[in-house]
mmCIF file of C-alpha atoms in Angstrom:
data_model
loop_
_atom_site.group_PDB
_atom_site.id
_atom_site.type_symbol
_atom_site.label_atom_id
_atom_site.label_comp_id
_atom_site.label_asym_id
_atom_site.label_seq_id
_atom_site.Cartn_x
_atom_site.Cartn_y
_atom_site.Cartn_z
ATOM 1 C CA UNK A 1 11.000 -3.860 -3.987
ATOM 2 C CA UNK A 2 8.141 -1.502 -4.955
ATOM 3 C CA UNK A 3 8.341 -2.966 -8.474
ATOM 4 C CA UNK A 4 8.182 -6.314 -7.246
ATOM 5 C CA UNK A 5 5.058 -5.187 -4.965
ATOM 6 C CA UNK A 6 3.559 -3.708 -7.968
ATOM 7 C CA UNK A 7 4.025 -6.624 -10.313
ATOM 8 C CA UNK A 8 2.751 -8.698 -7.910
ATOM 9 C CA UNK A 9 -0.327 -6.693 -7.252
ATOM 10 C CA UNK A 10 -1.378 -6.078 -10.766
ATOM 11 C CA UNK A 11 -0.499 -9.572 -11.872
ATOM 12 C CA UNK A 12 -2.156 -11.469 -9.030
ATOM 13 C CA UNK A 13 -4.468 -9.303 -7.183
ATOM 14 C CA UNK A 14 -6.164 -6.879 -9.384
ATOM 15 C CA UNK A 15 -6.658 -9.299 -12.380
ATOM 16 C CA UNK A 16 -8.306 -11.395 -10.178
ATOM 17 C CA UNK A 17 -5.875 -14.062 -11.228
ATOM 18 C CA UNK A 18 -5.729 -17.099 -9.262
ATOM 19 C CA UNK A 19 -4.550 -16.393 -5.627
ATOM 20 C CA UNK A 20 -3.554 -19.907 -4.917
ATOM 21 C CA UNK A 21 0.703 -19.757 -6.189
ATOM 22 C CA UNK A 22 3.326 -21.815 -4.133
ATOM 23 C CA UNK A 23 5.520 -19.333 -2.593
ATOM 24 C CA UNK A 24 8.574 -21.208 -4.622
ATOM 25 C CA UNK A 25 6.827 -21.225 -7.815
ATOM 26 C CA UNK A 26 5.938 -17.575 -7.561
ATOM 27 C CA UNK A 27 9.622 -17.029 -6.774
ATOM 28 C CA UNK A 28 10.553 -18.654 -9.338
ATOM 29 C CA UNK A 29 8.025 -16.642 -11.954
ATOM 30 C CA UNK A 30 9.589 -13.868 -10.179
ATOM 31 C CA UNK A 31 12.881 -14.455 -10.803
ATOM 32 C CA UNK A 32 12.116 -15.298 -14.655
ATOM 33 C CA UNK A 33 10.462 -12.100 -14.498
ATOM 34 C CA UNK A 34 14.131 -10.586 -13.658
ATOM 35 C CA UNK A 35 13.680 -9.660 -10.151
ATOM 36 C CA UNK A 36 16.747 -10.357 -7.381
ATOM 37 C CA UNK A 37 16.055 -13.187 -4.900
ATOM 38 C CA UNK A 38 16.959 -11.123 -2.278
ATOM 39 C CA UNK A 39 14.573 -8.470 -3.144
ATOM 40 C CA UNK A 40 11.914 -11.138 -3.986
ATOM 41 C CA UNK A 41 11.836 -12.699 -0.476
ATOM 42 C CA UNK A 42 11.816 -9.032 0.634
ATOM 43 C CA UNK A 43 8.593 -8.102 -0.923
ATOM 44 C CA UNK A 44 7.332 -11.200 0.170
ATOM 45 C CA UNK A 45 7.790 -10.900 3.513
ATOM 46 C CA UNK A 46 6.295 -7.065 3.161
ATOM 47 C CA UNK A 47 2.976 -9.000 1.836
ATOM 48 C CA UNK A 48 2.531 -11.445 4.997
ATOM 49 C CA UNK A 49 3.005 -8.498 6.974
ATOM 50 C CA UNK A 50 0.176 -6.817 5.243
ATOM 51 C CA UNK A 51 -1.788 -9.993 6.001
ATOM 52 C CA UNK A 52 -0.832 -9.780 9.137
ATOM 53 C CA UNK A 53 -1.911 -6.649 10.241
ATOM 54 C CA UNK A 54 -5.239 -7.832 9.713
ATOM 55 C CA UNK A 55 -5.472 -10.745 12.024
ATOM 56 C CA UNK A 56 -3.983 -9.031 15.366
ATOM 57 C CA UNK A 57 -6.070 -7.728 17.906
ATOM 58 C CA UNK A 58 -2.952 -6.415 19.398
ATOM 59 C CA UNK A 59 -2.094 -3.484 17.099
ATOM 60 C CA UNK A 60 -2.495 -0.071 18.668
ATOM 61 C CA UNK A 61 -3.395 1.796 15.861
ATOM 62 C CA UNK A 62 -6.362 -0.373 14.988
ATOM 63 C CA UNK A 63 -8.206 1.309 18.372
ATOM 64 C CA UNK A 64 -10.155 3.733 17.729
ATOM 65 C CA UNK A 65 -9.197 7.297 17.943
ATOM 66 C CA UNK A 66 -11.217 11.057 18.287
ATOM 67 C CA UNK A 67 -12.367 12.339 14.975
ATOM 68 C CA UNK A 68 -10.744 15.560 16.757
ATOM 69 C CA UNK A 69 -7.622 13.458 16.589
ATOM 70 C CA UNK A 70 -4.649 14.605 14.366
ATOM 71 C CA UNK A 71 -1.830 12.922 13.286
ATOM 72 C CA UNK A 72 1.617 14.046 14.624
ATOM 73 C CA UNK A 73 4.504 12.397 11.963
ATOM 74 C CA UNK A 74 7.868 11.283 13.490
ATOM 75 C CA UNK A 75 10.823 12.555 12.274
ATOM 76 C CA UNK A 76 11.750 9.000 10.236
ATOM 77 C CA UNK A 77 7.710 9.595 8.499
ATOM 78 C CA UNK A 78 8.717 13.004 7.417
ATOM 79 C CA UNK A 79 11.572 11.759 6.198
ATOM 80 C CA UNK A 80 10.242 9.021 4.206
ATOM 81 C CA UNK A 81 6.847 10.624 3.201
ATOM 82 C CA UNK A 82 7.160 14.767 1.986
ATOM 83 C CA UNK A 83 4.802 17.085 2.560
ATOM 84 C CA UNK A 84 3.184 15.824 -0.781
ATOM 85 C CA UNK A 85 2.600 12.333 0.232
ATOM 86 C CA UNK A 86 1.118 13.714 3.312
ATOM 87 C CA UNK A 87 -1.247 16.126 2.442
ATOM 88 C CA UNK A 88 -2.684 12.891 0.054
ATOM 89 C CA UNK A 89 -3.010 11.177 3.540
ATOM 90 C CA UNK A 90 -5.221 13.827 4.636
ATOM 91 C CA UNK A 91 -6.634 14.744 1.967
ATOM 92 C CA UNK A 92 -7.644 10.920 1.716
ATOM 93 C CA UNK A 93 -8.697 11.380 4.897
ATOM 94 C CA UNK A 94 -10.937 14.340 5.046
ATOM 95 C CA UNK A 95 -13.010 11.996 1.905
ATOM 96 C CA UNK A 96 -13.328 9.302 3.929
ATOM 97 C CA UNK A 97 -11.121 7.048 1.530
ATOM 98 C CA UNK A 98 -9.385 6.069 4.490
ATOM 99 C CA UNK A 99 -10.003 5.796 8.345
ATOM 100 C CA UNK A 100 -7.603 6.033 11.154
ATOM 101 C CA UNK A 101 -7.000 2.345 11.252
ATOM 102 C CA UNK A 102 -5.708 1.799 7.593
ATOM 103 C CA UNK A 103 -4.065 5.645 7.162
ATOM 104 C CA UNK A 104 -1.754 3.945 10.299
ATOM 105 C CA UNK A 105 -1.595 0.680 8.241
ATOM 106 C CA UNK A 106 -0.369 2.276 5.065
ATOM 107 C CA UNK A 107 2.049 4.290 7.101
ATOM 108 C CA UNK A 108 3.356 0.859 8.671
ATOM 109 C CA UNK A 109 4.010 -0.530 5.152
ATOM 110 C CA UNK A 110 5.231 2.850 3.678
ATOM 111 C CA UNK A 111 7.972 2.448 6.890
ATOM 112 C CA UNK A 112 8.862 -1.418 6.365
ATOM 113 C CA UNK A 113 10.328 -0.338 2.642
ATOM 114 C CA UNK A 114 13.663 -0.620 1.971
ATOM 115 C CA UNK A 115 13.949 2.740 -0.781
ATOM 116 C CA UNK A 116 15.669 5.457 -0.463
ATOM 117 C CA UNK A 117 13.621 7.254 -3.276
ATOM 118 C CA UNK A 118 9.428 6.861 -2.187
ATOM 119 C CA UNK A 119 6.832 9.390 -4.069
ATOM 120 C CA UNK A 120 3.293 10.094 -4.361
ATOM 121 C CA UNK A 121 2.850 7.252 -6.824
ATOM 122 C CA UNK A 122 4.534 4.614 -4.300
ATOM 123 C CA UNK A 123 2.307 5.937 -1.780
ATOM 124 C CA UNK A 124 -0.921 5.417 -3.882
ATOM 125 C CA UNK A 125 -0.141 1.594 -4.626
ATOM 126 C CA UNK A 126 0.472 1.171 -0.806
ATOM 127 C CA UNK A 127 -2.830 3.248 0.331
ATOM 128 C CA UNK A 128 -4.818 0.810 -3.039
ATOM 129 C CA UNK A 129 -2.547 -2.716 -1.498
ATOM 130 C CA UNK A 130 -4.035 -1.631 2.113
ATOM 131 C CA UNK A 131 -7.468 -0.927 1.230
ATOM 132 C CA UNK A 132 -7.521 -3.979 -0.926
ATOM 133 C CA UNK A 133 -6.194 -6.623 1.669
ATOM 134 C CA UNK A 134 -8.665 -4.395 4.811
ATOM 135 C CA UNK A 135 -11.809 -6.335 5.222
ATOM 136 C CA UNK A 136 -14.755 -3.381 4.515
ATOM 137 C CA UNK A 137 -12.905 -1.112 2.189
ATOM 138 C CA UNK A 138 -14.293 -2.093 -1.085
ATOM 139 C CA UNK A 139 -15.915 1.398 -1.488
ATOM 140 C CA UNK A 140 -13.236 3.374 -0.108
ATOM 141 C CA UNK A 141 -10.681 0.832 -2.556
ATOM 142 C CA UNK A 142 -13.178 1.495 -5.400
ATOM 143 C CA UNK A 143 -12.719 5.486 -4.610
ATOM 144 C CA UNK A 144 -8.685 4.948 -4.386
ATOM 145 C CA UNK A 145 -8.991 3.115 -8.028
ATOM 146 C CA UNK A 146 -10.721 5.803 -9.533
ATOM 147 C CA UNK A 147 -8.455 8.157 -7.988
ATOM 148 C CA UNK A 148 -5.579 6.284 -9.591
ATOM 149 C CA UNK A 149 -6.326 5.227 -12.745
ATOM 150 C CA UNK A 150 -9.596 7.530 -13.469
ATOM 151 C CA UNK A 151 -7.857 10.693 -14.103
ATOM 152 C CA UNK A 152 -8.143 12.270 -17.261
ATOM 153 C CA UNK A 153 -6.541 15.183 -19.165
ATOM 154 C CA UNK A 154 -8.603 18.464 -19.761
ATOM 155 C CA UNK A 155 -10.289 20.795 -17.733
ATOM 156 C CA UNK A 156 -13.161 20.367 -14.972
ATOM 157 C CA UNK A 157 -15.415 22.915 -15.529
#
């Protein structure tokens, strides 16, 4: 599903291409692409979710909390993200890239995958699909980008 979620993303979202596809034409493009129906309707359904997170009023985690606050993982998070993936929460944290509200959305979509097998580089096209689909994040998006794809080899002096 995460390579569906990625296709998707770079294809559609962060080429700017047009945003207007027919759910059945897009699964078909998807399934010319090579992707399994049932995997397609999967990621699919992970993407209105996404959507939907935005337009409820209802979600706890969208309250805000202390900046005193911390974060106490469940026992299915730990098992999903490692101690890796969640230091990179903080650590995206503690630079502002994310808030509260969209470190507990991330976590949300991290939780509705279907993998066995999720690393640092899942997590990283979650955190950039969140930001990018959170009304307000354009900075903190344009931080997670660099982040992402700015890296270069050689030394920081």
């Amino acid at each position: 599903m995460m390579d569906i979620l990625m296709y998707l993303f770079e294809t559609y979202i962060h080429s700017d291409a047009e945003l207007m596809v027919d759910q059945d034409e897009l699964s078909e493009e998807l399934l010319r692409a090579g992707f399994h129906q049932d995997d397609i309707y999967k990621a699919l359904t992970w993407l209105e979710k996404l959507a939907a997170l935005q337009e409820t009023e209802d979600t706890p985690y969208m309250n805000t909390s202390a900046v005193t606050s911390m974060r106490i993982y469940t026992s299915q998070e730990m098992s999903r993200l490692d101690i890796t993936c969640r230091g990179f929460l903080t650590y995206l944290e503690q630079i502002h890239v994310l808030g509260a509200d969209t470190r507990e959305m991330v976590i949300d979509r991290v939780m509705e995958l279907e993998t066995a097998d999720f690393s640092l580089d899942d997590l990283k096209w979650i955190i950039l699909m969140v930001l990018f689909n959170a009304p307000g994040n354009e900075s903190a998006y344009s931080q997670m980008e660099e982040l992402l794809y700015g890296i270069e080899d050689g030394y920081i002096h």
